[in-house]
């Protein structure tokens, strides 16, 4: 395990790590973790220095695995690795020194929940964190600000926030959150306006007029141009008229009236 750990740390520490090689080493290391039984219940932990060292190495590898899964856009793996890391952060917190990467990992997890619109899970995760951390930590405070922007409908702030994130690794999830915000903006535009020029729509969405991203959104949301060259939203908000079965209702009412007369 020691050699795998060194190889992985060395490769991941490069300016441009080989992601395929890192994935192979992570797979081998996970097998070693399972064989050695390091994912043990807290009650089975003892103060053996060797065991403690192995747990610290396992935690370090899982933190690398989290960043690797984000870089490769394997978000299912990201969720699995974060679930495993939670044990080290919350169950072994009395036995292990806090990880230097812990707050960044927690911030990433919160941002992922926000980006995937899992607001309930986001608030449940916040309940586990001390208030001092929420008010002072540089990795978590920006995510809380994003959540406030999202809940208040200040989507333009989200579009501007990507450059101010505390770490480059936050960028992938910020792209997801920006996309979610743009969908919300588009939904608001459809409900607030009857029509809008492509240039104005692009400005509100933070996109380039005529650009690929705008055209993809237009296609996805079925926006159409009217004869004046504006996006026509009136048809999107037109609900089909429901036909009322008047004859059936009249027949039922007459039947009820007849039954009431019999009772009286």
PDB file of N, CA, C and O in Angstrom, residues 12 59-70 78 81-86 88-90 99-113 125 129 133 137-140 143 166-167 169-170 173:
ATOM      1  N   UNK A  12      -0.353  12.670  -8.948  1.00  0.00           N
ATOM      2  CA  UNK A  12      -1.382  13.700  -8.794  1.00  0.00           C
ATOM      3  C   UNK A  12      -0.767  15.072  -8.511  1.00  0.00           C
ATOM      4  O   UNK A  12      -1.362  16.100  -8.829  1.00  0.00           O
ATOM      5  N   UNK A  59      -7.476   8.373   3.902  1.00  0.00           N
ATOM      6  CA  UNK A  59      -8.214   9.636   3.791  1.00  0.00           C
ATOM      7  C   UNK A  59      -7.608  10.528   2.713  1.00  0.00           C
ATOM      8  O   UNK A  59      -8.321  11.139   1.909  1.00  0.00           O
ATOM      9  N   UNK A  60      -6.277  10.605   2.673  1.00  0.00           N
ATOM     10  CA  UNK A  60      -5.596  11.410   1.650  1.00  0.00           C
ATOM     11  C   UNK A  60      -5.953  10.920   0.247  1.00  0.00           C
ATOM     12  O   UNK A  60      -6.203  11.720  -0.665  1.00  0.00           O
ATOM     13  N   UNK A  61      -5.979   9.596   0.077  1.00  0.00           N
ATOM     14  CA  UNK A  61      -6.289   9.021  -1.234  1.00  0.00           C
ATOM     15  C   UNK A  61      -7.729   9.326  -1.631  1.00  0.00           C
ATOM     16  O   UNK A  61      -8.012   9.641  -2.791  1.00  0.00           O
ATOM     17  N   UNK A  62      -8.641   9.243  -0.682  1.00  0.00           N
ATOM     18  CA  UNK A  62     -10.040   9.554  -0.984  1.00  0.00           C
ATOM     19  C   UNK A  62     -10.208  11.018  -1.379  1.00  0.00           C
ATOM     20  O   UNK A  62     -11.024  11.344  -2.249  1.00  0.00           O
ATOM     21  N   UNK A  63      -9.423  11.905  -0.779  1.00  0.00           N
ATOM     22  CA  UNK A  63      -9.492  13.317  -1.147  1.00  0.00           C
ATOM     23  C   UNK A  63      -8.977  13.532  -2.575  1.00  0.00           C
ATOM     24  O   UNK A  63      -9.532  14.338  -3.327  1.00  0.00           O
ATOM     25  N   UNK A  64      -7.929  12.794  -2.936  1.00  0.00           N
ATOM     26  CA  UNK A  64      -7.459  12.836  -4.324  1.00  0.00           C
ATOM     27  C   UNK A  64      -8.535  12.279  -5.253  1.00  0.00           C
ATOM     28  O   UNK A  64      -8.795  12.822  -6.339  1.00  0.00           O
ATOM     29  N   UNK A  65      -9.168  11.191  -4.815  1.00  0.00           N
ATOM     30  CA  UNK A  65     -10.207  10.558  -5.625  1.00  0.00           C
ATOM     31  C   UNK A  65     -11.369  11.520  -5.884  1.00  0.00           C
ATOM     32  O   UNK A  65     -11.955  11.525  -6.977  1.00  0.00           O
ATOM     33  N   UNK A  66     -11.721  12.327  -4.898  1.00  0.00           N
ATOM     34  CA  UNK A  66     -12.790  13.312  -5.067  1.00  0.00           C
ATOM     35  C   UNK A  66     -12.435  14.296  -6.182  1.00  0.00           C
ATOM     36  O   UNK A  66     -13.232  14.560  -7.096  1.00  0.00           O
ATOM     37  N   UNK A  67     -11.211  14.840  -6.124  1.00  0.00           N
ATOM     38  CA  UNK A  67     -10.803  15.808  -7.140  1.00  0.00           C
ATOM     39  C   UNK A  67     -10.654  15.142  -8.506  1.00  0.00           C
ATOM     40  O   UNK A  67     -10.968  15.748  -9.538  1.00  0.00           O
ATOM     41  N   UNK A  68     -10.178  13.899  -8.515  1.00  0.00           N
ATOM     42  CA  UNK A  68     -10.047  13.168  -9.781  1.00  0.00           C
ATOM     43  C   UNK A  68     -11.420  12.947 -10.416  1.00  0.00           C
ATOM     44  O   UNK A  68     -11.583  13.102 -11.635  1.00  0.00           O
ATOM     45  N   UNK A  69     -12.410  12.589  -9.612  1.00  0.00           N
ATOM     46  CA  UNK A  69     -13.754  12.341 -10.144  1.00  0.00           C
ATOM     47  C   UNK A  69     -14.380  13.622 -10.698  1.00  0.00           C
ATOM     48  O   UNK A  69     -15.107  13.582 -11.690  1.00  0.00           O
ATOM     49  N   UNK A  70     -14.076  14.768 -10.069  1.00  0.00           N
ATOM     50  CA  UNK A  70     -14.590  16.045 -10.587  1.00  0.00           C
ATOM     51  C   UNK A  70     -13.917  16.380 -11.910  1.00  0.00           C
ATOM     52  O   UNK A  70     -14.567  16.780 -12.873  1.00  0.00           O
ATOM     53  N   UNK A  78     -17.909  10.775  -7.542  1.00  0.00           N
ATOM     54  CA  UNK A  78     -17.741  11.863  -6.575  1.00  0.00           C
ATOM     55  C   UNK A  78     -18.630  11.657  -5.356  1.00  0.00           C
ATOM     56  O   UNK A  78     -18.185  11.801  -4.213  1.00  0.00           O
ATOM     57  N   UNK A  81     -17.221   8.773  -3.176  1.00  0.00           N
ATOM     58  CA  UNK A  81     -16.008   9.142  -2.438  1.00  0.00           C
ATOM     59  C   UNK A  81     -16.332  10.101  -1.285  1.00  0.00           C
ATOM     60  O   UNK A  81     -15.759   9.997  -0.204  1.00  0.00           O
ATOM     61  N   UNK A  82     -17.248  11.034  -1.521  1.00  0.00           N
ATOM     62  CA  UNK A  82     -17.609  11.967  -0.454  1.00  0.00           C
ATOM     63  C   UNK A  82     -18.315  11.245   0.690  1.00  0.00           C
ATOM     64  O   UNK A  82     -18.112  11.578   1.863  1.00  0.00           O
ATOM     65  N   UNK A  83     -19.119  10.244   0.364  1.00  0.00           N
ATOM     66  CA  UNK A  83     -19.788   9.464   1.412  1.00  0.00           C
ATOM     67  C   UNK A  83     -18.759   8.738   2.272  1.00  0.00           C
ATOM     68  O   UNK A  83     -18.905   8.659   3.502  1.00  0.00           O
ATOM     69  N   UNK A  84     -17.709   8.215   1.639  1.00  0.00           N
ATOM     70  CA  UNK A  84     -16.656   7.534   2.391  1.00  0.00           C
ATOM     71  C   UNK A  84     -15.836   8.523   3.214  1.00  0.00           C
ATOM     72  O   UNK A  84     -15.473   8.249   4.356  1.00  0.00           O
ATOM     73  N   UNK A  85     -15.559   9.694   2.630  1.00  0.00           N
ATOM     74  CA  UNK A  85     -14.789  10.698   3.361  1.00  0.00           C
ATOM     75  C   UNK A  85     -15.523  11.188   4.601  1.00  0.00           C
ATOM     76  O   UNK A  85     -14.898  11.537   5.609  1.00  0.00           O
ATOM     77  N   UNK A  86     -16.839  11.228   4.529  1.00  0.00           N
ATOM     78  CA  UNK A  86     -17.619  11.701   5.683  1.00  0.00           C
ATOM     79  C   UNK A  86     -17.328  10.883   6.923  1.00  0.00           C
ATOM     80  O   UNK A  86     -17.331  11.416   8.047  1.00  0.00           O
ATOM     81  N   UNK A  88     -14.433   9.550   7.727  1.00  0.00           N
ATOM     82  CA  UNK A  88     -13.152  10.011   8.266  1.00  0.00           C
ATOM     83  C   UNK A  88     -13.296  11.385   8.931  1.00  0.00           C
ATOM     84  O   UNK A  88     -12.653  11.664   9.941  1.00  0.00           O
ATOM     85  N   UNK A  89     -14.130  12.231   8.350  1.00  0.00           N
ATOM     86  CA  UNK A  89     -14.279  13.589   8.878  1.00  0.00           C
ATOM     87  C   UNK A  89     -15.116  13.649  10.154  1.00  0.00           C
ATOM     88  O   UNK A  89     -14.831  14.443  11.052  1.00  0.00           O
ATOM     89  N   UNK A  90     -16.149  12.801  10.222  1.00  0.00           N
ATOM     90  CA  UNK A  90     -17.093  12.922  11.335  1.00  0.00           C
ATOM     91  C   UNK A  90     -17.023  11.768  12.343  1.00  0.00           C
ATOM     92  O   UNK A  90     -17.302  11.970  13.519  1.00  0.00           O
ATOM     93  N   UNK A  99      -7.962  17.047   8.560  1.00  0.00           N
ATOM     94  CA  UNK A  99      -7.319  17.131   7.261  1.00  0.00           C
ATOM     95  C   UNK A  99      -7.261  18.580   6.781  1.00  0.00           C
ATOM     96  O   UNK A  99      -8.211  19.348   6.956  1.00  0.00           O
ATOM     97  N   UNK A 100      -6.148  18.937   6.142  1.00  0.00           N
ATOM     98  CA  UNK A 100      -6.014  20.283   5.593  1.00  0.00           C
ATOM     99  C   UNK A 100      -6.981  20.506   4.431  1.00  0.00           C
ATOM    100  O   UNK A 100      -7.292  21.653   4.096  1.00  0.00           O
ATOM    101  N   UNK A 101      -7.408  19.413   3.821  1.00  0.00           N
ATOM    102  CA  UNK A 101      -8.308  19.506   2.673  1.00  0.00           C
ATOM    103  C   UNK A 101      -9.784  19.389   3.058  1.00  0.00           C
ATOM    104  O   UNK A 101     -10.656  19.497   2.184  1.00  0.00           O
ATOM    105  N   UNK A 102     -10.065  19.195   4.324  1.00  0.00           N
ATOM    106  CA  UNK A 102     -11.435  18.894   4.754  1.00  0.00           C
ATOM    107  C   UNK A 102     -12.422  19.989   4.352  1.00  0.00           C
ATOM    108  O   UNK A 102     -13.483  19.705   3.784  1.00  0.00           O
ATOM    109  N   UNK A 103     -12.102  21.230   4.635  1.00  0.00           N
ATOM    110  CA  UNK A 103     -13.054  22.303   4.366  1.00  0.00           C
ATOM    111  C   UNK A 103     -13.272  22.490   2.866  1.00  0.00           C
ATOM    112  O   UNK A 103     -14.385  22.801   2.428  1.00  0.00           O
ATOM    113  N   UNK A 104     -12.220  22.272   2.081  1.00  0.00           N
ATOM    114  CA  UNK A 104     -12.394  22.351   0.629  1.00  0.00           C
ATOM    115  C   UNK A 104     -13.314  21.241   0.140  1.00  0.00           C
ATOM    116  O   UNK A 104     -14.183  21.470  -0.715  1.00  0.00           O
ATOM    117  N   UNK A 105     -13.148  20.030   0.691  1.00  0.00           N
ATOM    118  CA  UNK A 105     -14.006  18.911   0.295  1.00  0.00           C
ATOM    119  C   UNK A 105     -15.465  19.177   0.677  1.00  0.00           C
ATOM    120  O   UNK A 105     -16.380  18.908  -0.100  1.00  0.00           O
ATOM    121  N   UNK A 106     -15.670  19.717   1.875  1.00  0.00           N
ATOM    122  CA  UNK A 106     -17.038  20.027   2.315  1.00  0.00           C
ATOM    123  C   UNK A 106     -17.642  21.105   1.424  1.00  0.00           C
ATOM    124  O   UNK A 106     -18.814  21.028   1.024  1.00  0.00           O
ATOM    125  N   UNK A 107     -16.840  22.119   1.099  1.00  0.00           N
ATOM    126  CA  UNK A 107     -17.324  23.171   0.208  1.00  0.00           C
ATOM    127  C   UNK A 107     -17.712  22.625  -1.153  1.00  0.00           C
ATOM    128  O   UNK A 107     -18.741  23.020  -1.729  1.00  0.00           O
ATOM    129  N   UNK A 108     -16.915  21.694  -1.674  1.00  0.00           N
ATOM    130  CA  UNK A 108     -17.234  21.066  -2.966  1.00  0.00           C
ATOM    131  C   UNK A 108     -18.541  20.282  -2.885  1.00  0.00           C
ATOM    132  O   UNK A 108     -19.365  20.323  -3.804  1.00  0.00           O
ATOM    133  N   UNK A 109     -18.721  19.560  -1.789  1.00  0.00           N
ATOM    134  CA  UNK A 109     -19.939  18.775  -1.624  1.00  0.00           C
ATOM    135  C   UNK A 109     -21.167  19.684  -1.567  1.00  0.00           C
ATOM    136  O   UNK A 109     -22.200  19.407  -2.204  1.00  0.00           O
ATOM    137  N   UNK A 110     -21.068  20.785  -0.836  1.00  0.00           N
ATOM    138  CA  UNK A 110     -22.180  21.733  -0.744  1.00  0.00           C
ATOM    139  C   UNK A 110     -22.477  22.356  -2.109  1.00  0.00           C
ATOM    140  O   UNK A 110     -23.641  22.502  -2.497  1.00  0.00           O
ATOM    141  N   UNK A 111     -21.415  22.707  -2.829  1.00  0.00           N
ATOM    142  CA  UNK A 111     -21.600  23.320  -4.147  1.00  0.00           C
ATOM    143  C   UNK A 111     -22.250  22.339  -5.117  1.00  0.00           C
ATOM    144  O   UNK A 111     -23.096  22.728  -5.934  1.00  0.00           O
ATOM    145  N   UNK A 112     -21.884  21.068  -5.026  1.00  0.00           N
ATOM    146  CA  UNK A 112     -22.483  20.052  -5.894  1.00  0.00           C
ATOM    147  C   UNK A 112     -23.985  19.928  -5.617  1.00  0.00           C
ATOM    148  O   UNK A 112     -24.787  19.833  -6.552  1.00  0.00           O
ATOM    149  N   UNK A 113     -24.361  19.920  -4.338  1.00  0.00           N
ATOM    150  CA  UNK A 113     -25.782  19.846  -3.995  1.00  0.00           C
ATOM    151  C   UNK A 113     -26.537  21.055  -4.545  1.00  0.00           C
ATOM    152  O   UNK A 113     -27.660  20.934  -5.053  1.00  0.00           O
ATOM    153  N   UNK A 125     -26.879  19.098   5.250  1.00  0.00           N
ATOM    154  CA  UNK A 125     -25.422  19.071   5.402  1.00  0.00           C
ATOM    155  C   UNK A 125     -24.944  20.245   6.239  1.00  0.00           C
ATOM    156  O   UNK A 125     -23.991  20.111   7.039  1.00  0.00           O
ATOM    157  N   UNK A 129     -22.385  21.309  10.473  1.00  0.00           N
ATOM    158  CA  UNK A 129     -21.220  22.182  10.541  1.00  0.00           C
ATOM    159  C   UNK A 129     -21.378  23.223  11.645  1.00  0.00           C
ATOM    160  O   UNK A 129     -22.468  23.769  11.843  1.00  0.00           O
ATOM    161  N   UNK A 133     -17.621  27.961  11.458  1.00  0.00           N
ATOM    162  CA  UNK A 133     -17.106  27.530  10.156  1.00  0.00           C
ATOM    163  C   UNK A 133     -17.910  28.168   9.030  1.00  0.00           C
ATOM    164  O   UNK A 133     -17.353  28.606   8.017  1.00  0.00           O
ATOM    165  N   UNK A 137     -15.026  30.397   7.182  1.00  0.00           N
ATOM    166  CA  UNK A 137     -14.179  29.583   6.307  1.00  0.00           C
ATOM    167  C   UNK A 137     -14.237  30.069   4.859  1.00  0.00           C
ATOM    168  O   UNK A 137     -15.319  30.273   4.300  1.00  0.00           O
ATOM    169  N   UNK A 138     -13.071  30.204   4.239  1.00  0.00           N
ATOM    170  CA  UNK A 138     -12.976  30.755   2.881  1.00  0.00           C
ATOM    171  C   UNK A 138     -13.476  29.791   1.816  1.00  0.00           C
ATOM    172  O   UNK A 138     -13.745  30.197   0.684  1.00  0.00           O
ATOM    173  N   UNK A 139     -13.581  28.494   2.145  1.00  0.00           N
ATOM    174  CA  UNK A 139     -14.083  27.520   1.178  1.00  0.00           C
ATOM    175  C   UNK A 139     -15.593  27.362   1.248  1.00  0.00           C
ATOM    176  O   UNK A 139     -16.215  26.932   0.276  1.00  0.00           O
ATOM    177  N   UNK A 140     -16.186  27.676   2.382  1.00  0.00           N
ATOM    178  CA  UNK A 140     -17.617  27.440   2.580  1.00  0.00           C
ATOM    179  C   UNK A 140     -18.448  28.716   2.448  1.00  0.00           C
ATOM    180  O   UNK A 140     -19.560  28.696   1.898  1.00  0.00           O
ATOM    181  N   UNK A 143     -19.889  29.519  -1.006  1.00  0.00           N
ATOM    182  CA  UNK A 143     -20.985  28.625  -1.398  1.00  0.00           C
ATOM    183  C   UNK A 143     -22.284  29.068  -0.726  1.00  0.00           C
ATOM    184  O   UNK A 143     -23.361  29.025  -1.339  1.00  0.00           O
ATOM    185  N   UNK A 166     -12.820  29.997  -4.400  1.00  0.00           N
ATOM    186  CA  UNK A 166     -11.562  29.843  -3.661  1.00  0.00           C
ATOM    187  C   UNK A 166     -10.584  28.843  -4.252  1.00  0.00           C
ATOM    188  O   UNK A 166      -9.429  28.794  -3.849  1.00  0.00           O
ATOM    189  N   UNK A 167     -11.026  27.998  -5.178  1.00  0.00           N
ATOM    190  CA  UNK A 167     -10.140  26.998  -5.762  1.00  0.00           C
ATOM    191  C   UNK A 167     -10.575  26.725  -7.196  1.00  0.00           C
ATOM    192  O   UNK A 167     -11.764  26.793  -7.528  1.00  0.00           O
ATOM    193  N   UNK A 169     -10.702  23.934  -8.684  1.00  0.00           N
ATOM    194  CA  UNK A 169     -11.486  22.705  -8.778  1.00  0.00           C
ATOM    195  C   UNK A 169     -12.988  22.977  -8.630  1.00  0.00           C
ATOM    196  O   UNK A 169     -13.823  22.164  -9.031  1.00  0.00           O
ATOM    197  N   UNK A 170     -13.347  24.142  -8.079  1.00  0.00           N
ATOM    198  CA  UNK A 170     -14.755  24.514  -7.955  1.00  0.00           C
ATOM    199  C   UNK A 170     -15.382  24.829  -9.317  1.00  0.00           C
ATOM    200  O   UNK A 170     -16.602  24.900  -9.450  1.00  0.00           O
ATOM    201  N   UNK A 173     -18.261  22.500 -10.987  1.00  0.00           N
ATOM    202  CA  UNK A 173     -19.574  22.609 -10.351  1.00  0.00           C
ATOM    203  C   UNK A 173     -20.176  23.990 -10.575  1.00  0.00           C
ATOM    204  O   UNK A 173     -21.399  24.125 -10.650  1.00  0.00           O
TER     205      UNK A 173
END
